[in-house]
DNA sequence: CTTGACAAGCTTACGGCGTAAGTGGGACCG
DNA sequence: CGGTCCCACTTACGCCGTAAGCTTGTCAAG
């Protein structure tokens, strides 16, 4: 019965992340988290302020995992790379990513925000337009990833609700949307669309 | 001591919506909701399956409140009108809207989905591209509204976390983002950007 | 008028939750 | 060796969602 590795904030956060990825956010409780670490619930509070602190901490991990691409000569390449890195990080921890995209994170998200802003400035926007454009880019990325993650987690939510509704007034749209689900290529499609528009706006 | 108005699903949902708008989602409990209606918690279950059912129901309200604009000759006008209607409905119930944008809603969101799809088809896209483009539009709308709603609900979350962080390595970006906060005009900016790109893609 | 079914409220009860507050022992420093 | 501090444990409180059962008012059929 040797001494076990001592608890630490890092160990708590890691365990919380694992628990959320395995069973979803709603399954995360301080008691279960403690059990996971072979410890009583209240011991966690020596390393963590409260449950919200834990949620913030795991949400940050996703942003921390975004490998910001080094800027190249072409802002457009960089934009695609940034968006791709964002998506990769989100898909690496899908259930946690829902949290990250939803929660209001200030500082942890800043590097990404700033990268997007720098990018749009380099593209030739004036400062105010650069802010607008970078936010548009991030809004698209976040909106798309939210949808993608939800449909991955719960793949036939739409199909189910449509089929159990009698009368089916709107099958056409749902069928069309279900038929097209190559997430990655769709992501690129919207991205290119947006970047085309940015380029156009700067040129014209 | 006359007989009070009997409970009904509609009354429950209305009260839940009001409670959420007043005190936030985390303040919604079956007990408080019942108290609001002058009733005991378990009575609610005669009209509602469970708490999740309540949450779904209030989330639907936002979509139901989107006044779908009648199609005109110009798809672009219609796209702006749709986005504007979406935004109006979301801002009318901001705290509930977070739920609506986050939760996976199948059927209730369908009219909007279909309107966007129809619009992109009318713009000249082939069916598959129309799906992609409509999803891009909705992703932008949802991503933007999430940000807007969160920053309205909790206006200085970013400022606070930045200021309390010593070292402040990234003040530039956050300051720039804070300085620009005319939500409505920003919304239009990104929207026009996206629609320009759609028009371009169809023409070229 | 009686009866019995049914809808819709109330009561009780259970297990789980987050966390405030206090306890105790082991490690380290004087 | 005594003191101090860290850190895990224990206890306890009030809230939660909801299963199960009970009560009461309403109303149609006999």
Tab-separated table of C-alpha atoms (C1' of nucleotides) in Angstrom:
chain	number	residue	atom	x	y	z
A	1	UNK	CA	0.000	0.000	0.000
A	2	UNK	CA	2.561	2.566	-1.006
A	3	UNK	CA	1.824	6.265	-0.937
A	4	UNK	CA	-0.163	7.167	-3.997
A	5	UNK	CA	0.796	10.015	-6.244
A	6	UNK	CA	-0.416	13.204	-4.558
A	7	UNK	CA	-3.383	15.072	-5.952
A	8	UNK	CA	-2.750	18.213	-7.948
A	9	UNK	CA	-4.755	20.626	-10.032
A	10	UNK	CA	-3.323	19.108	-13.170
A	11	UNK	CA	-4.339	15.598	-12.143
A	12	UNK	CA	-7.833	16.791	-11.282
A	13	UNK	CA	-8.271	18.577	-14.588
A	14	UNK	CA	-6.917	15.658	-16.586
A	15	UNK	CA	-9.273	13.251	-14.874
A	16	UNK	CA	-12.195	15.615	-15.405
A	17	UNK	CA	-11.397	15.890	-19.092
A	18	UNK	CA	-11.228	12.122	-19.436
A	19	UNK	CA	-14.487	11.672	-17.560
A	20	UNK	CA	-16.272	14.218	-19.728
A	21	UNK	CA	-14.968	12.684	-22.928
A	22	UNK	CA	-16.082	9.249	-21.807
A	23	UNK	CA	-19.541	10.023	-20.426
A	24	UNK	CA	-20.451	13.612	-21.312
A	25	UNK	CA	-20.577	16.825	-19.323
A	26	UNK	CA	-23.769	15.949	-17.499
A	27	UNK	CA	-21.990	12.954	-15.984
A	28	UNK	CA	-19.322	15.121	-14.377
A	29	UNK	CA	-19.810	15.521	-10.651
A	30	UNK	CA	-17.292	16.331	-7.969
A	31	UNK	CA	-18.027	13.002	-6.308
A	32	UNK	CA	-17.499	10.896	-9.414
A	33	UNK	CA	-14.432	12.914	-10.302
A	34	UNK	CA	-13.012	12.289	-6.848
A	35	UNK	CA	-13.828	8.590	-7.067
A	36	UNK	CA	-11.981	8.456	-10.374
A	37	UNK	CA	-8.909	9.686	-8.495
A	38	UNK	CA	-9.403	7.370	-5.510
A	39	UNK	CA	-10.211	10.263	-3.232
A	40	UNK	CA	-13.150	11.886	-1.452
A	41	UNK	CA	-15.061	14.728	-3.064
A	42	UNK	CA	-13.987	17.446	-0.685
A	43	UNK	CA	-10.326	16.788	-1.255
A	44	UNK	CA	-10.665	18.226	-4.719
A	45	UNK	CA	-11.335	21.640	-3.222
A	46	UNK	CA	-7.746	21.841	-2.083
A	47	UNK	CA	-6.734	22.159	-5.731
A	48	UNK	CA	-9.767	23.618	-7.428
A	49	UNK	CA	-12.016	26.517	-6.494
A	50	UNK	CA	-15.328	24.865	-7.327
A	51	UNK	CA	-17.041	22.903	-10.057
A	52	UNK	CA	-17.197	25.864	-12.398
A	53	UNK	CA	-13.476	26.187	-12.058
A	54	UNK	CA	-13.128	22.604	-13.232
A	55	UNK	CA	-15.376	23.246	-16.216
A	56	UNK	CA	-13.426	26.358	-17.156
A	57	UNK	CA	-10.195	24.464	-16.826
A	58	UNK	CA	-11.175	21.647	-19.155
A	59	UNK	CA	-12.703	24.091	-21.626
A	60	UNK	CA	-9.376	25.887	-21.757
A	61	UNK	CA	-7.596	22.718	-22.726
A	62	UNK	CA	-9.229	22.771	-26.139
A	63	UNK	CA	-7.951	26.267	-26.847
A	64	UNK	CA	-4.569	25.404	-25.431
A	65	UNK	CA	-4.419	22.479	-27.834
A	66	UNK	CA	-4.894	24.646	-30.896
A	67	UNK	CA	-1.507	24.580	-32.566
A	68	UNK	CA	-1.299	28.090	-33.976
A	69	UNK	CA	0.326	27.883	-37.402
A	70	UNK	CA	3.350	30.024	-38.089
A	71	UNK	CA	2.486	32.898	-40.422
A	72	UNK	CA	3.513	32.460	-44.041
A	73	UNK	CA	3.624	34.944	-46.870
A	74	UNK	CA	0.009	34.184	-47.794
A	75	UNK	CA	-2.641	35.288	-45.308
A	76	UNK	CA	-5.151	33.033	-46.939
A	77	UNK	CA	-3.076	29.956	-46.364
A	78	UNK	CA	-2.711	31.041	-42.768
A	79	UNK	CA	-6.437	31.494	-42.354
A	80	UNK	CA	-7.115	27.996	-43.610
A	81	UNK	CA	-4.387	26.641	-41.373
A	82	UNK	CA	-5.813	28.417	-38.343
A	83	UNK	CA	-9.306	27.172	-39.033
A	84	UNK	CA	-7.975	23.682	-39.573
A	85	UNK	CA	-6.024	23.754	-36.319
A	86	UNK	CA	-9.120	24.945	-34.493
A	87	UNK	CA	-11.179	22.148	-35.935
A	88	UNK	CA	-8.543	19.545	-35.139
A	89	UNK	CA	-8.407	20.637	-31.522
A	90	UNK	CA	-12.186	20.635	-31.231
A	91	UNK	CA	-12.599	17.198	-32.770
A	92	UNK	CA	-9.847	15.813	-30.562
A	93	UNK	CA	-12.093	16.419	-27.530
A	94	UNK	CA	-15.590	16.677	-28.940
A	95	UNK	CA	-17.626	16.636	-25.752
A	96	UNK	CA	-15.366	19.117	-24.071
A	97	UNK	CA	-15.338	21.269	-27.177
A	98	UNK	CA	-19.077	21.904	-26.830
A	99	UNK	CA	-18.209	23.478	-23.534
A	100	UNK	CA	-15.338	25.469	-24.949
A	101	UNK	CA	-17.375	26.886	-27.796
A	102	UNK	CA	-20.291	27.740	-25.552
A	103	UNK	CA	-18.651	29.107	-22.441
A	104	UNK	CA	-17.442	32.652	-22.286
A	105	UNK	CA	-13.694	32.329	-22.159
A	106	UNK	CA	-11.695	35.501	-22.038
A	107	UNK	CA	-7.999	35.080	-21.779
A	108	UNK	CA	-7.582	31.442	-22.921
A	109	UNK	CA	-9.145	32.192	-26.289
A	110	UNK	CA	-7.094	35.299	-26.828
A	111	UNK	CA	-4.209	33.835	-28.832
A	112	UNK	CA	-6.648	32.515	-31.400
A	113	UNK	CA	-8.549	35.793	-31.491
A	114	UNK	CA	-5.362	37.681	-31.971
A	115	UNK	CA	-4.098	35.349	-34.666
A	116	UNK	CA	-7.318	35.839	-36.619
A	117	UNK	CA	-7.094	39.577	-36.189
A	118	UNK	CA	-3.466	39.718	-37.289
A	119	UNK	CA	-4.354	37.663	-40.284
A	120	UNK	CA	-7.112	39.965	-41.410
A	121	UNK	CA	-4.903	42.972	-40.896
A	122	UNK	CA	-2.239	41.404	-43.053
A	123	UNK	CA	-4.899	40.724	-45.638
A	124	UNK	CA	-5.222	44.461	-46.042
A	125	UNK	CA	-8.200	45.436	-43.924
A	126	UNK	CA	-8.143	48.615	-41.930
A	127	UNK	CA	-8.233	48.008	-38.163
A	128	UNK	CA	-11.970	48.181	-37.679
A	129	UNK	CA	-12.773	46.023	-40.680
A	130	UNK	CA	-10.134	43.574	-39.542
A	131	UNK	CA	-11.979	43.132	-36.268
A	132	UNK	CA	-15.259	42.581	-38.066
A	133	UNK	CA	-13.730	40.156	-40.533
A	134	UNK	CA	-11.869	38.158	-37.904
A	135	UNK	CA	-15.027	37.862	-35.871
A	136	UNK	CA	-16.933	36.712	-38.930
A	137	UNK	CA	-14.320	34.054	-39.521
A	138	UNK	CA	-14.432	32.838	-35.931
A	139	UNK	CA	-18.213	32.933	-35.885
A	140	UNK	CA	-18.289	30.694	-38.929
A	141	UNK	CA	-15.737	28.338	-37.430
A	142	UNK	CA	-17.553	28.129	-34.115
A	143	UNK	CA	-21.003	27.767	-35.624
A	144	UNK	CA	-19.857	25.038	-37.957
A	145	UNK	CA	-17.975	23.112	-35.305
A	146	UNK	CA	-20.932	23.272	-32.929
A	147	UNK	CA	-23.141	21.709	-35.560
A	148	UNK	CA	-20.543	19.155	-36.549
A	149	UNK	CA	-19.830	18.104	-32.987
A	150	UNK	CA	-23.485	17.809	-32.081
A	151	UNK	CA	-24.303	15.756	-35.130
A	152	UNK	CA	-21.337	13.509	-34.387
A	153	UNK	CA	-22.282	13.040	-30.771
A	154	UNK	CA	-25.922	12.431	-31.552
A	155	UNK	CA	-25.934	11.481	-35.190
A	156	UNK	CA	-29.607	10.886	-35.875
A	157	UNK	CA	-31.293	13.510	-33.749
A	158	UNK	CA	-32.752	15.207	-36.784
A	159	UNK	CA	-33.806	12.045	-38.530
A	160	UNK	CA	-35.509	10.769	-35.413
A	161	UNK	CA	-37.534	13.868	-34.684
A	162	UNK	CA	-38.585	14.148	-38.288
A	163	UNK	CA	-39.700	10.588	-38.595
A	164	UNK	CA	-41.706	10.557	-35.420
A	165	UNK	CA	-43.583	13.661	-36.459
A	166	UNK	CA	-46.673	12.749	-38.352
A	167	UNK	CA	-47.532	14.835	-41.356
A	168	UNK	CA	-43.901	15.404	-42.292
A	169	UNK	CA	-44.432	18.757	-43.926
A	170	UNK	CA	-40.774	19.474	-44.531
A	171	UNK	CA	-39.022	16.265	-45.344
A	172	UNK	CA	-37.307	17.748	-48.355
A	173	UNK	CA	-34.929	20.006	-46.492
A	174	UNK	CA	-33.999	17.507	-43.822
A	175	UNK	CA	-33.404	14.793	-46.385
A	176	UNK	CA	-31.193	17.097	-48.388
A	177	UNK	CA	-29.208	18.064	-45.336
A	178	UNK	CA	-28.803	14.495	-44.229
A	179	UNK	CA	-27.630	13.396	-47.639
A	180	UNK	CA	-24.728	15.841	-47.567
A	181	UNK	CA	-22.515	15.206	-44.612
A	182	UNK	CA	-18.878	15.282	-45.621
A	183	UNK	CA	-18.003	17.544	-42.766
A	184	UNK	CA	-14.446	18.328	-43.716
A	185	UNK	CA	-15.157	19.316	-47.287
A	186	UNK	CA	-18.142	21.353	-46.213
A	187	UNK	CA	-15.990	23.148	-43.695
A	188	UNK	CA	-13.572	24.068	-46.455
A	189	UNK	CA	-16.379	25.149	-48.744
A	190	UNK	CA	-17.698	27.760	-46.344
A	191	UNK	CA	-14.214	28.819	-45.424
A	192	UNK	CA	-13.173	29.418	-49.020
A	193	UNK	CA	-16.426	31.262	-49.567
A	194	UNK	CA	-15.684	33.602	-46.706
A	195	UNK	CA	-12.072	34.129	-47.648
A	196	UNK	CA	-13.013	34.842	-51.242
A	197	UNK	CA	-15.278	37.531	-49.934
A	198	UNK	CA	-12.565	38.986	-47.742
A	199	UNK	CA	-10.146	39.100	-50.641
A	200	UNK	CA	-12.771	40.707	-52.825
A	201	UNK	CA	-13.618	43.330	-50.243
A	202	UNK	CA	-9.985	44.286	-49.793
A	203	UNK	CA	-9.310	44.457	-53.514
A	204	UNK	CA	-12.486	46.349	-54.454
B	1	UNK	CA	-60.640	31.649	-2.890
B	2	UNK	CA	-61.932	30.865	-6.346
B	3	UNK	CA	-60.629	27.996	-8.359
B	4	UNK	CA	-57.401	29.022	-10.029
B	5	UNK	CA	-56.771	28.575	-13.689
B	6	UNK	CA	-55.800	24.928	-14.262
B	7	UNK	CA	-52.241	24.042	-15.127
B	8	UNK	CA	-51.376	23.215	-18.714
B	9	UNK	CA	-48.285	22.524	-20.736
B	10	UNK	CA	-48.480	25.983	-22.227
B	11	UNK	CA	-48.647	27.647	-18.820
B	12	UNK	CA	-45.722	25.584	-17.598
B	13	UNK	CA	-43.610	26.447	-20.615
B	14	UNK	CA	-44.479	30.133	-20.439
B	15	UNK	CA	-43.555	30.298	-16.783
B	16	UNK	CA	-40.314	28.438	-17.456
B	17	UNK	CA	-39.411	30.873	-20.199
B	18	UNK	CA	-40.086	33.835	-17.940
B	19	UNK	CA	-38.075	32.334	-15.120
B	20	UNK	CA	-35.114	31.634	-17.391
B	21	UNK	CA	-35.204	35.124	-18.841
B	22	UNK	CA	-35.290	36.638	-15.395
B	23	UNK	CA	-32.682	34.546	-13.604
B	24	UNK	CA	-30.855	32.420	-16.167
B	25	UNK	CA	-31.002	28.743	-17.076
B	26	UNK	CA	-29.083	27.583	-14.040
B	27	UNK	CA	-31.837	29.008	-11.832
B	28	UNK	CA	-34.503	26.845	-13.443
B	29	UNK	CA	-35.577	23.966	-11.247
B	30	UNK	CA	-38.804	22.037	-11.230
B	31	UNK	CA	-39.445	23.182	-7.687
B	32	UNK	CA	-38.997	26.867	-8.383
B	33	UNK	CA	-40.971	26.559	-11.570
B	34	UNK	CA	-43.809	24.939	-9.664
B	35	UNK	CA	-43.656	27.611	-6.960
B	36	UNK	CA	-43.910	30.245	-9.679
B	37	UNK	CA	-47.195	28.642	-10.687
B	38	UNK	CA	-48.439	28.235	-7.112
B	39	UNK	CA	-48.198	24.474	-7.343
B	40	UNK	CA	-46.042	21.592	-6.102
B	41	UNK	CA	-43.169	20.293	-8.156
B	42	UNK	CA	-44.649	16.914	-8.978
B	43	UNK	CA	-47.772	18.410	-10.455
B	44	UNK	CA	-45.721	19.637	-13.379
B	45	UNK	CA	-45.147	16.080	-14.447
B	46	UNK	CA	-48.769	15.790	-15.452
B	47	UNK	CA	-48.063	18.178	-18.305
B	48	UNK	CA	-44.393	17.746	-19.026
B	49	UNK	CA	-42.273	14.638	-19.428
B	50	UNK	CA	-39.289	15.813	-17.403
B	51	UNK	CA	-36.967	18.768	-17.030
B	52	UNK	CA	-35.296	18.174	-20.374
B	53	UNK	CA	-38.700	18.362	-21.960
B	54	UNK	CA	-39.154	21.793	-20.406
B	55	UNK	CA	-35.787	22.950	-21.714
B	56	UNK	CA	-36.561	21.686	-25.197
B	57	UNK	CA	-39.915	23.395	-25.107
B	58	UNK	CA	-38.561	26.811	-24.207
B	59	UNK	CA	-35.719	26.451	-26.684
B	60	UNK	CA	-38.316	25.839	-29.388
B	61	UNK	CA	-40.036	29.091	-28.592
B	62	UNK	CA	-37.149	31.076	-30.010
B	63	UNK	CA	-37.370	29.273	-33.330
B	64	UNK	CA	-41.120	29.537	-33.333
B	65	UNK	CA	-40.768	33.287	-32.878
B	66	UNK	CA	-38.663	33.707	-35.979
B	67	UNK	CA	-40.985	35.499	-38.379
B	68	UNK	CA	-39.964	33.960	-41.682
B	69	UNK	CA	-39.977	36.723	-44.299
B	70	UNK	CA	-42.016	36.194	-47.449
B	71	UNK	CA	-39.750	35.558	-50.432
B	72	UNK	CA	-39.206	38.502	-52.750
B	73	UNK	CA	-37.669	38.650	-56.184
B	74	UNK	CA	-34.209	39.179	-54.723
B	75	UNK	CA	-32.692	36.236	-52.843
B	76	UNK	CA	-30.164	38.515	-51.244
B	77	UNK	CA	-32.821	40.688	-49.695
B	78	UNK	CA	-34.456	37.547	-48.401
B	79	UNK	CA	-31.233	36.276	-46.899
B	80	UNK	CA	-30.714	39.509	-45.004
B	81	UNK	CA	-34.340	39.455	-43.877
B	82	UNK	CA	-34.050	35.875	-42.653
B	83	UNK	CA	-30.875	36.618	-40.749
B	84	UNK	CA	-32.435	39.717	-39.290
B	85	UNK	CA	-35.530	37.822	-38.182
B	86	UNK	CA	-33.338	35.169	-36.595
B	87	UNK	CA	-31.403	37.797	-34.709
B	88	UNK	CA	-34.539	39.594	-33.570
B	89	UNK	CA	-36.003	36.386	-32.168
B	90	UNK	CA	-32.757	35.509	-30.393
B	91	UNK	CA	-32.358	38.944	-28.846
B	92	UNK	CA	-35.983	38.941	-27.725
B	93	UNK	CA	-35.155	36.054	-25.358
B	94	UNK	CA	-31.406	36.221	-24.910
B	95	UNK	CA	-30.937	33.752	-22.096
B	96	UNK	CA	-33.217	31.221	-23.689
B	97	UNK	CA	-31.551	31.776	-27.042
B	98	UNK	CA	-28.265	30.428	-25.681
B	99	UNK	CA	-30.143	27.231	-25.105
B	100	UNK	CA	-31.742	27.250	-28.524
B	101	UNK	CA	-28.480	27.806	-30.340
B	102	UNK	CA	-26.685	25.179	-28.322
B	103	UNK	CA	-29.205	22.371	-28.041
B	104	UNK	CA	-29.707	19.963	-30.882
B	105	UNK	CA	-33.159	20.760	-32.153
B	106	UNK	CA	-34.431	18.757	-35.039
B	107	UNK	CA	-37.890	19.540	-36.180
B	108	UNK	CA	-38.431	22.992	-34.631
B	109	UNK	CA	-35.480	24.458	-36.493
B	110	UNK	CA	-36.539	22.959	-39.790
B	111	UNK	CA	-38.516	25.880	-41.222
B	112	UNK	CA	-35.487	28.119	-40.858
B	113	UNK	CA	-33.190	25.502	-42.317
B	114	UNK	CA	-35.473	25.034	-45.230
B	115	UNK	CA	-35.877	28.749	-45.824
B	116	UNK	CA	-32.114	29.136	-45.986
B	117	UNK	CA	-31.823	26.220	-48.335
B	118	UNK	CA	-34.556	27.512	-50.631
B	119	UNK	CA	-32.865	30.846	-50.694
B	120	UNK	CA	-29.518	29.473	-51.744
B	121	UNK	CA	-31.166	27.362	-54.392
B	122	UNK	CA	-32.906	30.411	-55.768
B	123	UNK	CA	-29.554	32.178	-55.758
B	124	UNK	CA	-28.446	29.718	-58.376
B	125	UNK	CA	-26.536	27.050	-56.490
B	126	UNK	CA	-26.861	23.436	-57.474
B	127	UNK	CA	-28.486	21.320	-54.742
B	128	UNK	CA	-25.338	20.191	-52.979
B	129	UNK	CA	-23.738	23.623	-52.996
B	130	UNK	CA	-26.992	25.077	-51.763
B	131	UNK	CA	-26.825	22.847	-48.708
B	132	UNK	CA	-23.244	23.880	-48.039
B	133	UNK	CA	-23.984	27.540	-48.538
B	134	UNK	CA	-27.098	27.546	-46.383
B	135	UNK	CA	-25.222	25.810	-43.613
B	136	UNK	CA	-22.438	28.358	-43.901
B	137	UNK	CA	-24.989	31.128	-43.568
B	138	UNK	CA	-26.610	29.559	-40.527
B	139	UNK	CA	-23.249	28.784	-38.957
B	140	UNK	CA	-22.297	32.425	-39.267
B	141	UNK	CA	-25.615	33.547	-37.825
B	142	UNK	CA	-25.441	31.141	-34.920
B	143	UNK	CA	-21.808	31.799	-34.137
B	144	UNK	CA	-22.329	35.534	-34.206
B	145	UNK	CA	-25.454	35.466	-32.073
B	146	UNK	CA	-23.810	33.238	-29.498
B	147	UNK	CA	-21.024	35.746	-29.110
B	148	UNK	CA	-23.373	38.693	-29.097
B	149	UNK	CA	-25.680	37.168	-26.538
B	150	UNK	CA	-22.872	36.127	-24.230
B	151	UNK	CA	-21.235	39.511	-24.346
B	152	UNK	CA	-24.593	41.154	-23.655
B	153	UNK	CA	-25.384	38.884	-20.739
B	154	UNK	CA	-21.937	39.217	-19.240
B	155	UNK	CA	-20.570	42.349	-20.816
B	156	UNK	CA	-17.130	42.600	-19.320
B	157	UNK	CA	-16.056	39.001	-19.015
B	158	UNK	CA	-13.177	39.565	-21.395
B	159	UNK	CA	-12.117	42.868	-19.945
B	160	UNK	CA	-12.097	41.414	-16.459
B	161	UNK	CA	-10.040	38.348	-17.231
B	162	UNK	CA	-7.561	40.400	-19.193
B	163	UNK	CA	-7.099	42.989	-16.537
B	164	UNK	CA	-6.653	40.545	-13.717
B	165	UNK	CA	-3.995	38.672	-15.613
B	166	UNK	CA	-0.600	40.019	-14.784
B	167	UNK	CA	1.824	40.420	-17.608
B	168	UNK	CA	-0.912	41.224	-20.107
B	169	UNK	CA	0.859	39.834	-23.127
B	170	UNK	CA	-2.026	40.354	-25.514
B	171	UNK	CA	-3.769	43.546	-24.634
B	172	UNK	CA	-3.733	44.751	-28.202
B	173	UNK	CA	-6.225	42.255	-29.566
B	174	UNK	CA	-8.631	42.441	-26.659
B	175	UNK	CA	-8.578	46.212	-26.655
B	176	UNK	CA	-9.279	46.287	-30.363
B	177	UNK	CA	-12.163	43.872	-29.992
B	178	UNK	CA	-13.643	45.750	-27.100
B	179	UNK	CA	-13.429	49.035	-28.910
B	180	UNK	CA	-15.586	47.758	-31.738
B	181	UNK	CA	-18.917	46.617	-30.464
B	182	UNK	CA	-21.702	47.894	-32.664
B	183	UNK	CA	-23.288	44.495	-32.831
B	184	UNK	CA	-25.893	45.213	-35.445
B	185	UNK	CA	-23.565	46.780	-37.964
B	186	UNK	CA	-21.012	44.062	-37.415
B	187	UNK	CA	-23.673	41.460	-38.025
B	188	UNK	CA	-24.494	43.107	-41.335
B	189	UNK	CA	-20.841	43.371	-42.266
B	190	UNK	CA	-20.220	39.641	-42.014
B	191	UNK	CA	-23.506	38.862	-43.638
B	192	UNK	CA	-22.793	41.057	-46.652
B	193	UNK	CA	-19.359	39.522	-46.857
B	194	UNK	CA	-20.815	36.058	-47.006
B	195	UNK	CA	-23.518	36.946	-49.488
B	196	UNK	CA	-21.030	38.695	-51.747
B	197	UNK	CA	-19.097	35.484	-51.802
B	198	UNK	CA	-22.184	33.453	-52.604
B	199	UNK	CA	-23.057	35.763	-55.454
B	200	UNK	CA	-19.519	35.610	-56.723
B	201	UNK	CA	-19.406	31.840	-56.597
B	202	UNK	CA	-22.646	31.520	-58.502
B	203	UNK	CA	-21.642	34.042	-61.136
B	204	UNK	CA	-18.085	32.763	-61.637
C	1	DC	C1'	-78.706	9.445	-6.824
C	2	DT	C1'	-75.114	6.184	-6.867
C	3	DT	C1'	-71.018	4.450	-8.686
C	4	DG	C1'	-66.895	4.124	-10.606
C	5	DA	C1'	-63.316	5.790	-13.680
C	6	DC	C1'	-60.241	9.306	-14.646
C	7	DA	C1'	-57.613	13.578	-14.605
C	8	DA	C1'	-54.726	16.382	-12.035
C	9	DG	C1'	-53.291	17.971	-7.955
C	10	DC	C1'	-50.495	16.750	-3.329
C	11	DT	C1'	-47.241	14.064	-0.188
C	12	DT	C1'	-43.632	11.213	0.828
C	13	DA	C1'	-39.289	9.368	-0.046
C	14	DC	C1'	-34.790	8.289	-2.215
C	15	DG	C1'	-30.421	8.961	-3.914
C	16	DG	C1'	-27.323	12.339	-5.801
C	17	DC	C1'	-25.582	16.911	-5.989
C	18	DG	C1'	-22.236	21.183	-4.544
C	19	DT	C1'	-19.914	22.753	-0.858
C	20	DA	C1'	-19.340	25.037	4.202
C	21	DA	C1'	-17.145	23.648	8.286
C	22	DG	C1'	-14.436	21.091	11.226
C	23	DT	C1'	-11.012	16.898	12.108
C	24	DG	C1'	-6.725	14.450	12.102
C	25	DG	C1'	-2.424	12.816	10.771
C	26	DG	C1'	1.937	13.040	8.511
C	27	DA	C1'	5.932	15.889	6.762
C	28	DC	C1'	8.992	19.229	7.474
C	29	DC	C1'	11.450	22.937	9.990
C	30	DG	C1'	12.984	25.147	14.352
D	1	DC	C1'	11.244	17.262	20.292
D	2	DG	C1'	7.443	20.714	19.521
D	3	DG	C1'	5.213	23.535	16.252
D	4	DT	C1'	3.192	24.514	11.924
D	5	DC	C1'	1.186	23.637	7.742
D	6	DC	C1'	-0.513	20.930	4.118
D	7	DC	C1'	-3.972	18.041	2.499
D	8	DA	C1'	-6.981	14.400	2.678
D	9	DC	C1'	-11.089	12.898	5.340
D	10	DT	C1'	-15.667	13.274	7.670
D	11	DT	C1'	-19.844	15.282	8.702
D	12	DA	C1'	-23.645	17.949	7.614
D	13	DC	C1'	-26.909	21.060	5.128
D	14	DG	C1'	-29.969	22.349	1.743
D	15	DC	C1'	-31.122	21.740	-2.960
D	16	DC	C1'	-32.033	18.895	-6.891
D	17	DG	C1'	-34.929	15.443	-10.214
D	18	DT	C1'	-38.277	12.242	-9.994
D	19	DA	C1'	-40.485	7.300	-8.699
D	20	DA	C1'	-44.520	5.873	-6.295
D	21	DG	C1'	-48.572	6.369	-4.138
D	22	DC	C1'	-52.565	9.134	-2.336
D	23	DT	C1'	-56.406	12.463	-2.555
D	24	DT	C1'	-59.856	15.024	-4.461
D	25	DG	C1'	-62.925	17.010	-7.816
D	26	DT	C1'	-65.511	16.035	-12.167
D	27	DC	C1'	-68.548	13.738	-14.897
D	28	DA	C1'	-70.813	9.922	-17.603
D	29	DA	C1'	-73.255	5.531	-17.235
D	30	DG	C1'	-76.388	2.798	-14.725
